[in-house]
PDB file of C-alpha atoms and ligand atoms in Angstrom:
ATOM      1  CA  UNK A   1       5.257   9.433 -15.759  1.00 98.00           C
ATOM      2  CA  UNK A   2       2.609   9.740 -13.063  1.00 98.00           C
ATOM      3  CA  UNK A   3       2.877   7.388 -10.108  1.00 98.00           C
ATOM      4  CA  UNK A   4       0.426   6.538  -7.361  1.00 98.00           C
ATOM      5  CA  UNK A   5       2.120   4.060  -5.037  1.00 98.00           C
ATOM      6  CA  UNK A   6      -0.339   2.479  -2.634  1.00 98.00           C
ATOM      7  CA  UNK A   7       2.055   1.295   0.043  1.00 98.00           C
ATOM      8  CA  UNK A   8       5.417   2.169   1.597  1.00 98.00           C
ATOM      9  CA  UNK A   9       6.956   1.842   5.050  1.00 96.00           C
ATOM     10  CA  UNK A  10       8.946   5.051   4.869  1.00 96.00           C
ATOM     11  CA  UNK A  11       7.524   6.564   8.056  1.00 95.00           C
ATOM     12  CA  UNK A  12       8.727   3.574  10.020  1.00 93.00           C
ATOM     13  CA  UNK A  13      12.056   3.774   8.165  1.00 91.00           C
ATOM     14  CA  UNK A  14      12.491   7.359   9.317  1.00 92.00           C
ATOM     15  CA  UNK A  15      11.861   6.243  12.869  1.00 89.00           C
ATOM     16  CA  UNK A  16      14.351   3.422  12.753  1.00 81.00           C
ATOM     17  CA  UNK A  17      13.061   0.302  11.068  1.00 70.00           C
ATOM     18  CA  UNK A  18      15.662  -2.376  11.792  1.00 62.00           C
ATOM     19  CA  UNK A  19      15.588  -3.219   8.045  1.00 62.00           C
ATOM     20  CA  UNK A  20      16.626   0.300   7.047  1.00 61.00           C
ATOM     21  CA  UNK A  21      19.963   0.359   8.828  1.00 61.00           C
ATOM     22  CA  UNK A  22      21.315   2.796  11.382  1.00 65.00           C
ATOM     23  CA  UNK A  23      19.856   6.257  11.963  1.00 66.00           C
ATOM     24  CA  UNK A  24      19.990   9.061  11.010  1.00 63.00           C
ATOM     25  CA  UNK A  25      18.495   8.525   7.597  1.00 79.00           C
ATOM     26  CA  UNK A  26      17.125  11.994   6.847  1.00 92.00           C
ATOM     27  CA  UNK A  27      13.708  13.515   6.356  1.00 95.00           C
ATOM     28  CA  UNK A  28      10.631  12.604   4.384  1.00 97.00           C
ATOM     29  CA  UNK A  29      11.761  15.101   1.755  1.00 97.00           C
ATOM     30  CA  UNK A  30      15.269  13.730   1.363  1.00 96.00           C
ATOM     31  CA  UNK A  31      16.737  10.593   2.867  1.00 95.00           C
ATOM     32  CA  UNK A  32      18.787   7.459   2.261  1.00 92.00           C
ATOM     33  CA  UNK A  33      15.764   5.177   2.226  1.00 94.00           C
ATOM     34  CA  UNK A  34      13.928   3.813  -0.830  1.00 96.00           C
ATOM     35  CA  UNK A  35      11.349   6.601  -0.874  1.00 97.00           C
ATOM     36  CA  UNK A  36      11.655  10.345  -0.490  1.00 97.00           C
ATOM     37  CA  UNK A  37       9.616  13.183  -1.916  1.00 98.00           C
ATOM     38  CA  UNK A  38      12.549  14.705  -3.735  1.00 98.00           C
ATOM     39  CA  UNK A  39      12.930  11.623  -5.924  1.00 98.00           C
ATOM     40  CA  UNK A  40       9.186  11.082  -6.230  1.00 98.00           C
ATOM     41  CA  UNK A  41       8.657  14.645  -7.426  1.00 98.00           C
ATOM     42  CA  UNK A  42      11.003  14.127 -10.361  1.00 98.00           C
ATOM     43  CA  UNK A  43       7.943  12.505 -11.907  1.00 98.00           C
ATOM     44  CA  UNK A  44       5.103  14.358 -13.612  1.00 98.00           C
ATOM     45  CA  UNK A  45       2.813  13.569 -10.671  1.00 98.00           C
ATOM     46  CA  UNK A  46       3.452  11.604  -7.499  1.00 98.00           C
ATOM     47  CA  UNK A  47       0.963  10.262  -4.995  1.00 98.00           C
ATOM     48  CA  UNK A  48       2.023   8.001  -2.142  1.00 98.00           C
ATOM     49  CA  UNK A  49       0.182   6.145   0.569  1.00 98.00           C
ATOM     50  CA  UNK A  50       2.266   5.966   3.724  1.00 98.00           C
ATOM     51  CA  UNK A  51       1.634   3.034   6.039  1.00 98.00           C
ATOM     52  CA  UNK A  52       1.159   3.724   9.714  1.00 98.00           C
ATOM     53  CA  UNK A  53       2.888   0.685  11.072  1.00 95.00           C
ATOM     54  CA  UNK A  54       5.024  -0.163  14.072  1.00 88.00           C
ATOM     55  CA  UNK A  55       5.829  -2.845  16.606  1.00 79.00           C
ATOM     56  CA  UNK A  56       4.775  -2.919  20.223  1.00 78.00           C
ATOM     57  CA  UNK A  57       8.449  -3.694  21.053  1.00 81.00           C
ATOM     58  CA  UNK A  58       9.489  -0.295  19.765  1.00 82.00           C
ATOM     59  CA  UNK A  59       8.409   0.894  23.168  1.00 82.00           C
ATOM     60  CA  UNK A  60       5.943   3.455  21.861  1.00 88.00           C
ATOM     61  CA  UNK A  61       3.144   4.305  24.208  1.00 88.00           C
ATOM     62  CA  UNK A  62       0.569   4.643  21.469  1.00 93.00           C
ATOM     63  CA  UNK A  63       1.611   3.274  18.081  1.00 94.00           C
ATOM     64  CA  UNK A  64      -0.915   5.312  16.091  1.00 96.00           C
ATOM     65  CA  UNK A  65      -0.157   8.608  17.811  1.00 96.00           C
ATOM     66  CA  UNK A  66       3.591   8.128  17.510  1.00 95.00           C
ATOM     67  CA  UNK A  67       3.448   7.534  13.753  1.00 96.00           C
ATOM     68  CA  UNK A  68       0.810  10.152  13.084  1.00 98.00           C
ATOM     69  CA  UNK A  69       2.765  12.801  15.003  1.00 97.00           C
ATOM     70  CA  UNK A  70       5.888  11.947  13.052  1.00 95.00           C
ATOM     71  CA  UNK A  71       3.987  12.292   9.795  1.00 97.00           C
ATOM     72  CA  UNK A  72       2.576  15.647  10.886  1.00 98.00           C
ATOM     73  CA  UNK A  73       6.025  16.938  11.791  1.00 97.00           C
ATOM     74  CA  UNK A  74       7.488  15.772   8.485  1.00 97.00           C
ATOM     75  CA  UNK A  75       4.558  17.196   6.516  1.00 97.00           C
ATOM     76  CA  UNK A  76       4.956  20.535   8.234  1.00 97.00           C
ATOM     77  CA  UNK A  77       8.692  20.596   7.598  1.00 96.00           C
ATOM     78  CA  UNK A  78       8.191  20.047   3.869  1.00 95.00           C
ATOM     79  CA  UNK A  79       4.854  21.778   3.328  1.00 97.00           C
ATOM     80  CA  UNK A  80       6.140  23.215   0.028  1.00 97.00           C
ATOM     81  CA  UNK A  81       6.479  19.699  -1.355  1.00 98.00           C
ATOM     82  CA  UNK A  82       3.640  17.748   0.232  1.00 98.00           C
ATOM     83  CA  UNK A  83      -0.112  17.956   0.504  1.00 98.00           C
ATOM     84  CA  UNK A  84      -1.887  15.738   3.038  1.00 98.00           C
ATOM     85  CA  UNK A  85      -4.753  14.242   1.013  1.00 98.00           C
ATOM     86  CA  UNK A  86      -8.030  12.486   1.681  1.00 97.00           C
ATOM     87  CA  UNK A  87      -9.692  12.490  -1.734  1.00 98.00           C
ATOM     88  CA  UNK A  88      -9.192  12.296  -5.479  1.00 98.00           C
ATOM     89  CA  UNK A  89      -9.670  16.053  -5.738  1.00 98.00           C
ATOM     90  CA  UNK A  90      -6.945  16.580  -3.131  1.00 98.00           C
ATOM     91  CA  UNK A  91      -4.559  14.390  -5.114  1.00 98.00           C
ATOM     92  CA  UNK A  92      -5.252  16.196  -8.374  1.00 98.00           C
ATOM     93  CA  UNK A  93      -4.778  19.562  -6.659  1.00 98.00           C
ATOM     94  CA  UNK A  94      -1.483  18.383  -5.209  1.00 98.00           C
ATOM     95  CA  UNK A  95      -0.338  17.409  -8.702  1.00 98.00           C
ATOM     96  CA  UNK A  96      -1.342  20.837 -10.049  1.00 98.00           C
ATOM     97  CA  UNK A  97       0.717  22.500  -7.320  1.00 98.00           C
ATOM     98  CA  UNK A  98       3.695  20.272  -8.066  1.00 98.00           C
ATOM     99  CA  UNK A  99       3.407  18.651  -4.640  1.00 98.00           C
ATOM    100  CA  UNK A 100       3.397  15.022  -3.603  1.00 98.00           C
ATOM    101  CA  UNK A 101      -0.080  13.777  -2.669  1.00 98.00           C
ATOM    102  CA  UNK A 102       0.325  12.011   0.664  1.00 98.00           C
ATOM    103  CA  UNK A 103      -2.250   9.556   1.981  1.00 98.00           C
ATOM    104  CA  UNK A 104      -2.181   7.650   5.265  1.00 98.00           C
ATOM    105  CA  UNK A 105      -3.241   4.070   5.863  1.00 98.00           C
ATOM    106  CA  UNK A 106      -3.185   1.963   8.995  1.00 98.00           C
ATOM    107  CA  UNK A 107      -1.332  -1.330   8.555  1.00 98.00           C
ATOM    108  CA  UNK A 108      -2.712  -3.709  11.155  1.00 97.00           C
ATOM    109  CA  UNK A 109      -5.591  -3.235  13.579  1.00 97.00           C
ATOM    110  CA  UNK A 110      -3.064  -3.541  16.422  1.00 95.00           C
ATOM    111  CA  UNK A 111      -1.886  -0.025  15.503  1.00 96.00           C
ATOM    112  CA  UNK A 112      -5.200   1.209  16.935  1.00 96.00           C
ATOM    113  CA  UNK A 113      -5.330  -1.556  19.578  1.00 95.00           C
ATOM    114  CA  UNK A 114      -8.203  -3.126  17.592  1.00 96.00           C
ATOM    115  CA  UNK A 115     -10.480  -0.475  19.121  1.00 97.00           C
ATOM    116  CA  UNK A 116     -13.421   1.012  17.177  1.00 98.00           C
ATOM    117  CA  UNK A 117     -13.181   4.412  18.867  1.00 98.00           C
ATOM    118  CA  UNK A 118      -9.547   4.698  17.829  1.00 98.00           C
ATOM    119  CA  UNK A 119     -10.460   3.811  14.241  1.00 98.00           C
ATOM    120  CA  UNK A 120     -13.069   6.581  14.288  1.00 98.00           C
ATOM    121  CA  UNK A 121     -10.532   9.041  15.650  1.00 98.00           C
ATOM    122  CA  UNK A 122      -8.023   8.037  12.961  1.00 98.00           C
ATOM    123  CA  UNK A 123     -10.591   8.598  10.207  1.00 98.00           C
ATOM    124  CA  UNK A 124     -11.355  11.973  11.753  1.00 98.00           C
ATOM    125  CA  UNK A 125      -7.661  12.843  11.512  1.00 98.00           C
ATOM    126  CA  UNK A 126      -7.588  12.148   7.788  1.00 98.00           C
ATOM    127  CA  UNK A 127      -6.484   8.519   7.612  1.00 98.00           C
ATOM    128  CA  UNK A 128      -7.824   7.021   4.363  1.00 97.00           C
ATOM    129  CA  UNK A 129      -7.068   3.329   4.592  1.00 98.00           C
ATOM    130  CA  UNK A 130      -7.425   0.455   7.031  1.00 98.00           C
ATOM    131  CA  UNK A 131      -5.271  -2.648   6.615  1.00 98.00           C
ATOM    132  CA  UNK A 132      -6.727  -5.350   8.843  1.00 98.00           C
ATOM    133  CA  UNK A 133      -3.387  -6.897   9.781  1.00 98.00           C
ATOM    134  CA  UNK A 134       0.332  -7.139   9.202  1.00 97.00           C
ATOM    135  CA  UNK A 135       2.283 -10.429   9.367  1.00 96.00           C
ATOM    136  CA  UNK A 136       1.506 -11.067  12.999  1.00 95.00           C
ATOM    137  CA  UNK A 137      -1.834 -12.517  13.950  1.00 96.00           C
ATOM    138  CA  UNK A 138      -3.737  -9.960  16.001  1.00 95.00           C
ATOM    139  CA  UNK A 139      -6.828 -10.086  18.213  1.00 95.00           C
ATOM    140  CA  UNK A 140      -9.219  -9.958  15.282  1.00 97.00           C
ATOM    141  CA  UNK A 141      -7.681 -12.200  12.617  1.00 98.00           C
ATOM    142  CA  UNK A 142      -5.049 -14.685  11.537  1.00 98.00           C
ATOM    143  CA  UNK A 143      -2.695 -13.605   8.744  1.00 98.00           C
ATOM    144  CA  UNK A 144      -0.977 -15.117   5.728  1.00 98.00           C
ATOM    145  CA  UNK A 145       2.062 -15.665   7.971  1.00 97.00           C
ATOM    146  CA  UNK A 146       0.519 -16.597  11.335  1.00 97.00           C
ATOM    147  CA  UNK A 147      -2.551 -18.705  12.043  1.00 98.00           C
ATOM    148  CA  UNK A 148      -3.428 -18.742   8.317  1.00 98.00           C
ATOM    149  CA  UNK A 149      -6.585 -20.802   8.923  1.00 98.00           C
ATOM    150  CA  UNK A 150      -8.137 -18.174  11.186  1.00 98.00           C
ATOM    151  CA  UNK A 151     -10.470 -15.619   9.596  1.00 98.00           C
ATOM    152  CA  UNK A 152     -12.050 -12.548  11.136  1.00 98.00           C
ATOM    153  CA  UNK A 153     -13.521 -12.802  14.619  1.00 98.00           C
ATOM    154  CA  UNK A 154     -16.912 -11.202  15.324  1.00 98.00           C
ATOM    155  CA  UNK A 155     -15.027  -8.218  16.716  1.00 98.00           C
ATOM    156  CA  UNK A 156     -12.988  -8.135  13.527  1.00 98.00           C
ATOM    157  CA  UNK A 157     -16.079  -8.136  11.344  1.00 98.00           C
ATOM    158  CA  UNK A 158     -17.503  -5.267  13.371  1.00 98.00           C
ATOM    159  CA  UNK A 159     -14.293  -3.293  12.933  1.00 98.00           C
ATOM    160  CA  UNK A 160     -14.184  -3.877   9.176  1.00 98.00           C
ATOM    161  CA  UNK A 161     -17.855  -2.876   8.896  1.00 98.00           C
ATOM    162  CA  UNK A 162     -17.079   0.293  10.817  1.00 98.00           C
ATOM    163  CA  UNK A 163     -14.147   1.062   8.520  1.00 98.00           C
ATOM    164  CA  UNK A 164     -16.427   0.673   5.508  1.00 98.00           C
ATOM    165  CA  UNK A 165     -19.080   2.898   7.088  1.00 98.00           C
ATOM    166  CA  UNK A 166     -16.436   5.526   7.785  1.00 97.00           C
ATOM    167  CA  UNK A 167     -15.572   5.457   4.095  1.00 97.00           C
ATOM    168  CA  UNK A 168     -12.087   4.067   4.660  1.00 98.00           C
ATOM    169  CA  UNK A 169     -10.505   1.855   2.027  1.00 98.00           C
ATOM    170  CA  UNK A 170     -10.188  -1.598   3.554  1.00 98.00           C
ATOM    171  CA  UNK A 171      -6.910  -3.311   2.692  1.00 98.00           C
ATOM    172  CA  UNK A 172      -6.627  -7.120   2.647  1.00 98.00           C
ATOM    173  CA  UNK A 173      -2.861  -7.447   2.064  1.00 98.00           C
ATOM    174  CA  UNK A 174      -1.348  -9.739   4.746  1.00 98.00           C
ATOM    175  CA  UNK A 175      -4.721 -11.290   5.615  1.00 98.00           C
ATOM    176  CA  UNK A 176      -5.223 -15.022   5.959  1.00 98.00           C
ATOM    177  CA  UNK A 177      -7.186 -16.587   3.099  1.00 98.00           C
ATOM    178  CA  UNK A 178     -10.351 -17.026   5.226  1.00 98.00           C
ATOM    179  CA  UNK A 179      -9.913 -13.418   6.416  1.00 98.00           C
ATOM    180  CA  UNK A 180      -9.810 -12.278   2.800  1.00 98.00           C
ATOM    181  CA  UNK A 181     -13.155 -13.912   2.045  1.00 98.00           C
ATOM    182  CA  UNK A 182     -14.671 -12.527   5.240  1.00 98.00           C
ATOM    183  CA  UNK A 183     -13.829  -9.009   4.056  1.00 98.00           C
ATOM    184  CA  UNK A 184     -15.082  -9.811   0.568  1.00 98.00           C
ATOM    185  CA  UNK A 185     -18.471 -10.755   2.008  1.00 98.00           C
ATOM    186  CA  UNK A 186     -18.670  -7.607   4.132  1.00 98.00           C
ATOM    187  CA  UNK A 187     -17.652  -5.148   1.405  1.00 98.00           C
ATOM    188  CA  UNK A 188     -20.392  -4.039  -0.981  1.00 95.00           C
ATOM    189  CA  UNK A 189     -18.087  -1.712  -2.916  1.00 96.00           C
ATOM    190  CA  UNK A 190     -14.337  -1.601  -3.556  1.00 98.00           C
ATOM    191  CA  UNK A 191     -11.684  -2.954  -1.236  1.00 98.00           C
ATOM    192  CA  UNK A 192      -7.998  -3.275  -2.066  1.00 98.00           C
ATOM    193  CA  UNK A 193      -4.947  -5.453  -1.664  1.00 98.00           C
ATOM    194  CA  UNK A 194      -2.519  -2.546  -1.521  1.00 98.00           C
ATOM    195  CA  UNK A 195       0.675  -4.581  -1.875  1.00 98.00           C
ATOM    196  CA  UNK A 196       0.111  -8.156  -3.082  1.00 98.00           C
ATOM    197  CA  UNK A 197       1.241 -10.094  -6.164  1.00 98.00           C
ATOM    198  CA  UNK A 198      -0.049 -13.111  -8.098  1.00 98.00           C
ATOM    199  CA  UNK A 199       0.102 -16.489  -6.364  1.00 98.00           C
ATOM    200  CA  UNK A 200      -0.178 -18.267  -9.714  1.00 98.00           C
ATOM    201  CA  UNK A 201       3.171 -16.738 -10.710  1.00 98.00           C
ATOM    202  CA  UNK A 202       4.908 -17.123  -7.360  1.00 98.00           C
ATOM    203  CA  UNK A 203       3.316 -19.471  -4.876  1.00 98.00           C
ATOM    204  CA  UNK A 204       3.619 -17.454  -1.677  1.00 98.00           C
ATOM    205  CA  UNK A 205       0.778 -17.070   0.849  1.00 98.00           C
ATOM    206  CA  UNK A 206       1.237 -13.261   0.794  1.00 98.00           C
ATOM    207  CA  UNK A 207       0.161 -13.269  -2.850  1.00 98.00           C
ATOM    208  CA  UNK A 208      -3.384 -13.345  -4.255  1.00 98.00           C
ATOM    209  CA  UNK A 209      -4.995 -16.371  -5.852  1.00 98.00           C
ATOM    210  CA  UNK A 210      -6.694 -15.812  -9.197  1.00 98.00           C
ATOM    211  CA  UNK A 211     -10.091 -16.050  -7.493  1.00 98.00           C
ATOM    212  CA  UNK A 212      -9.096 -13.385  -4.980  1.00 98.00           C
ATOM    213  CA  UNK A 213      -7.946 -11.088  -7.744  1.00 98.00           C
ATOM    214  CA  UNK A 214     -11.209 -11.620  -9.644  1.00 98.00           C
ATOM    215  CA  UNK A 215     -13.179 -10.836  -6.482  1.00 98.00           C
ATOM    216  CA  UNK A 216     -11.256  -7.582  -6.008  1.00 98.00           C
ATOM    217  CA  UNK A 217     -11.839  -6.774  -9.684  1.00 98.00           C
ATOM    218  CA  UNK A 218     -15.576  -7.436  -9.409  1.00 98.00           C
ATOM    219  CA  UNK A 219     -15.768  -5.155  -6.372  1.00 98.00           C
ATOM    220  CA  UNK A 220     -14.065  -2.357  -8.286  1.00 98.00           C
ATOM    221  CA  UNK A 221     -10.974  -2.439  -6.067  1.00 98.00           C
ATOM    222  CA  UNK A 222      -7.256  -2.649  -6.814  1.00 98.00           C
ATOM    223  CA  UNK A 223      -4.308  -4.988  -6.282  1.00 98.00           C
ATOM    224  CA  UNK A 224      -0.913  -3.304  -6.046  1.00 98.00           C
ATOM    225  CA  UNK A 225       2.269  -4.833  -7.393  1.00 98.00           C
ATOM    226  CA  UNK A 226       4.675  -5.474  -4.554  1.00 98.00           C
ATOM    227  CA  UNK A 227       8.369  -5.021  -5.421  1.00 98.00           C
ATOM    228  CA  UNK A 228       9.746  -7.121  -2.561  1.00 98.00           C
ATOM    229  CA  UNK A 229      11.719  -9.888  -4.311  1.00 97.00           C
ATOM    230  CA  UNK A 230      10.475 -12.407  -1.766  1.00 97.00           C
ATOM    231  CA  UNK A 231       6.955 -12.077  -3.194  1.00 98.00           C
ATOM    232  CA  UNK A 232       8.014 -11.918  -6.843  1.00 98.00           C
ATOM    233  CA  UNK A 233       9.959 -15.100  -7.500  1.00 98.00           C
ATOM    234  CA  UNK A 234      12.790 -17.480  -6.717  1.00 95.00           C
ATOM    235  CA  UNK A 235      16.434 -16.770  -7.428  1.00 92.00           C
ATOM    236  CA  UNK A 236      17.412 -13.648  -9.278  1.00 94.00           C
ATOM    237  CA  UNK A 237      14.485 -11.292  -9.544  1.00 98.00           C
ATOM    238  CA  UNK A 238      14.404  -8.744 -12.343  1.00 98.00           C
ATOM    239  CA  UNK A 239      11.972  -6.325 -13.975  1.00 98.00           C
ATOM    240  CA  UNK A 240      11.001  -9.244 -16.224  1.00 98.00           C
ATOM    241  CA  UNK A 241       9.828 -11.114 -13.130  1.00 98.00           C
ATOM    242  CA  UNK A 242       7.606  -8.175 -12.205  1.00 98.00           C
ATOM    243  CA  UNK A 243       6.147  -8.233 -15.724  1.00 98.00           C
ATOM    244  CA  UNK A 244       5.037 -11.843 -15.252  1.00 98.00           C
ATOM    245  CA  UNK A 245       2.825 -10.763 -12.339  1.00 98.00           C
ATOM    246  CA  UNK A 246       1.471  -7.871 -14.392  1.00 98.00           C
ATOM    247  CA  UNK A 247       0.639 -10.180 -17.297  1.00 98.00           C
ATOM    248  CA  UNK A 248      -1.149 -12.623 -15.032  1.00 98.00           C
ATOM    249  CA  UNK A 249      -3.358  -9.922 -13.565  1.00 98.00           C
ATOM    250  CA  UNK A 250      -4.040  -8.462 -17.002  1.00 98.00           C
ATOM    251  CA  UNK A 251      -4.978 -11.916 -18.280  1.00 98.00           C
ATOM    252  CA  UNK A 252      -7.577 -11.995 -15.501  1.00 98.00           C
ATOM    253  CA  UNK A 253      -9.164  -8.826 -16.842  1.00 98.00           C
ATOM    254  CA  UNK A 254      -7.304  -6.541 -14.463  1.00 98.00           C
ATOM    255  CA  UNK A 255      -6.859  -3.463 -16.650  1.00 98.00           C
ATOM    256  CA  UNK A 256      -8.754  -1.334 -14.146  1.00 98.00           C
ATOM    257  CA  UNK A 257      -7.704  -3.376 -11.106  1.00 98.00           C
ATOM    258  CA  UNK A 258      -3.938  -3.516 -11.317  1.00 98.00           C
ATOM    259  CA  UNK A 259      -1.983  -0.829  -9.471  1.00 98.00           C
ATOM    260  CA  UNK A 260       1.338  -0.303  -7.711  1.00 98.00           C
ATOM    261  CA  UNK A 261       2.025  -0.928  -4.020  1.00 98.00           C
ATOM    262  CA  UNK A 262       5.787  -1.118  -3.994  1.00 98.00           C
ATOM    263  CA  UNK A 263       6.294  -1.969  -0.306  1.00 98.00           C
ATOM    264  CA  UNK A 264       9.349   0.278  -0.524  1.00 97.00           C
ATOM    265  CA  UNK A 265      11.197   0.731   2.760  1.00 95.00           C
ATOM    266  CA  UNK A 266       9.445  -2.416   3.913  1.00 94.00           C
ATOM    267  CA  UNK A 267      11.682  -4.742   1.946  1.00 92.00           C
ATOM    268  CA  UNK A 268      15.389  -5.445   1.901  1.00 91.00           C
ATOM    269  CA  UNK A 269      15.550  -6.972  -1.584  1.00 96.00           C
ATOM    270  CA  UNK A 270      14.286  -5.355  -4.780  1.00 98.00           C
ATOM    271  CA  UNK A 271      14.409  -6.506  -8.418  1.00 98.00           C
ATOM    272  CA  UNK A 272      17.718  -5.922 -10.120  1.00 98.00           C
ATOM    273  CA  UNK A 273      18.161  -2.288 -11.163  1.00 97.00           C
ATOM    274  CA  UNK A 274      15.463  -0.934  -8.866  1.00 98.00           C
ATOM    275  CA  UNK A 275      16.856   1.082  -5.966  1.00 97.00           C
ATOM    276  CA  UNK A 276      13.720   2.892  -4.918  1.00 98.00           C
ATOM    277  CA  UNK A 277      10.912   5.106  -6.112  1.00 98.00           C
ATOM    278  CA  UNK A 278      13.206   6.770  -8.662  1.00 98.00           C
ATOM    279  CA  UNK A 279      13.399   3.502 -10.636  1.00 98.00           C
ATOM    280  CA  UNK A 280       9.749   2.445 -10.780  1.00 98.00           C
ATOM    281  CA  UNK A 281       9.646   3.939 -14.274  1.00 98.00           C
ATOM    282  CA  UNK A 282      11.844   1.030 -15.438  1.00 98.00           C
ATOM    283  CA  UNK A 283       8.793  -1.220 -15.115  1.00 98.00           C
ATOM    284  CA  UNK A 284       6.639   1.155 -17.110  1.00 98.00           C
ATOM    285  CA  UNK A 285       9.403   1.569 -19.705  1.00 98.00           C
ATOM    286  CA  UNK A 286       9.662  -2.211 -20.129  1.00 98.00           C
ATOM    287  CA  UNK A 287       5.899  -2.452 -20.681  1.00 98.00           C
ATOM    288  CA  UNK A 288       5.916   0.450 -23.147  1.00 98.00           C
ATOM    289  CA  UNK A 289       8.727  -1.201 -25.037  1.00 98.00           C
ATOM    290  CA  UNK A 290       6.573  -4.294 -25.400  1.00 98.00           C
ATOM    291  CA  UNK A 291       3.819  -2.203 -26.912  1.00 98.00           C
ATOM    292  CA  UNK A 292       1.379  -1.873 -24.008  1.00 98.00           C
ATOM    293  CA  UNK A 293      -0.982   1.063 -24.593  1.00 98.00           C
ATOM    294  CA  UNK A 294      -0.148   4.349 -22.867  1.00 98.00           C
ATOM    295  CA  UNK A 295      -3.698   4.607 -21.519  1.00 98.00           C
ATOM    296  CA  UNK A 296      -3.365   1.179 -19.896  1.00 98.00           C
ATOM    297  CA  UNK A 297      -0.038   2.182 -18.351  1.00 98.00           C
ATOM    298  CA  UNK A 298      -1.539   5.434 -17.047  1.00 98.00           C
ATOM    299  CA  UNK A 299      -4.268   3.362 -15.402  1.00 98.00           C
ATOM    300  CA  UNK A 300      -1.888   0.868 -13.785  1.00 98.00           C
ATOM    301  CA  UNK A 301       0.595   3.404 -12.483  1.00 98.00           C
ATOM    302  CA  UNK A 302      -1.780   6.186 -11.455  1.00 98.00           C
ATOM    303  CA  UNK A 303      -5.465   6.240 -12.332  1.00 98.00           C
ATOM    304  CA  UNK A 304      -6.635   2.946 -10.878  1.00 98.00           C
ATOM    305  CA  UNK A 305      -5.708   3.872  -7.317  1.00 98.00           C
ATOM    306  CA  UNK A 306      -7.090   7.347  -7.828  1.00 98.00           C
ATOM    307  CA  UNK A 307     -10.432   5.853  -8.879  1.00 97.00           C
ATOM    308  CA  UNK A 308     -10.888   4.002  -5.580  1.00 97.00           C
ATOM    309  CA  UNK A 309     -10.821   7.273  -3.651  1.00 97.00           C
ATOM    310  CA  UNK A 310     -13.897   9.388  -2.965  1.00 94.00           C
ATOM    311  CA  UNK A 311     -14.076  12.344  -5.371  1.00 95.00           C
ATOM    312  CA  UNK A 312     -14.304  14.726  -2.476  1.00 90.00           C
ATOM    313  CA  UNK A 313     -13.685  14.402   1.203  1.00 79.00           C
TER     314      UNK A 313
HETATM  315 ZN1  LIG B 401       3.072  -4.859   4.509  1.00 76.81          ZN
END
């Protein structure tokens, strides 16, 4: 199968995410985390968006620079297996070469200190996506987890507008509900929820309401299935649980909207039988077994995220 996964926290994992256990864990090419290129490249094609995310408490001087430098070093070390991508053409070329297509996305404006000039510099360096926040409320918005009634400040709106002007894909996962609708009003074209499930299936504020999903659909964006059990359901979570979220989004006309954003290496509990990127095919297999069309599955697992990208840089 071909996989385009729109969100993982593997870079942070390599640098010592408390959730990933003690270091050393290995390299981007091969490690003990939930994502590495070696496993990803077992598939026919593999594209992965890596989140640039970290905490102030990690003691890093500049969060963006620290993560970006680590990515650069990893990419250099495994240049035979990875192509740093900015566009659809890049991703397709990577697939032709048998390399993983690697994209970068900021997760939380605090990573760039909520500063426009740093967002511009990040775009210049090849970053493709801009997630407005993580769980913690930041200077420009409340989140689904903190200050959920607070939407984007004026400064926040300016930053999102700038991201759109720069051609970055704006990502609403983690945003407060009012923040979501602020972005929706600002975006003329596609925006995405890179790693968010269906609230109608599992009532968690990190998940999307039906109206939010429809809005993303109408903008031509994507919503990526998140494999963190916490966002999938209560009790024992299985591949069947994941399928319930898929069915909900498909019922809402999401054939071209639904994608994958596994949140791998950002979660400590996965559905039964899924250890990491090597097992994502189990979800596709289960859908195929139920008779879902191959073309629909190709769209969900690969094409839909590809479509949101600019054809060329
Ligand atoms: Zn996240």
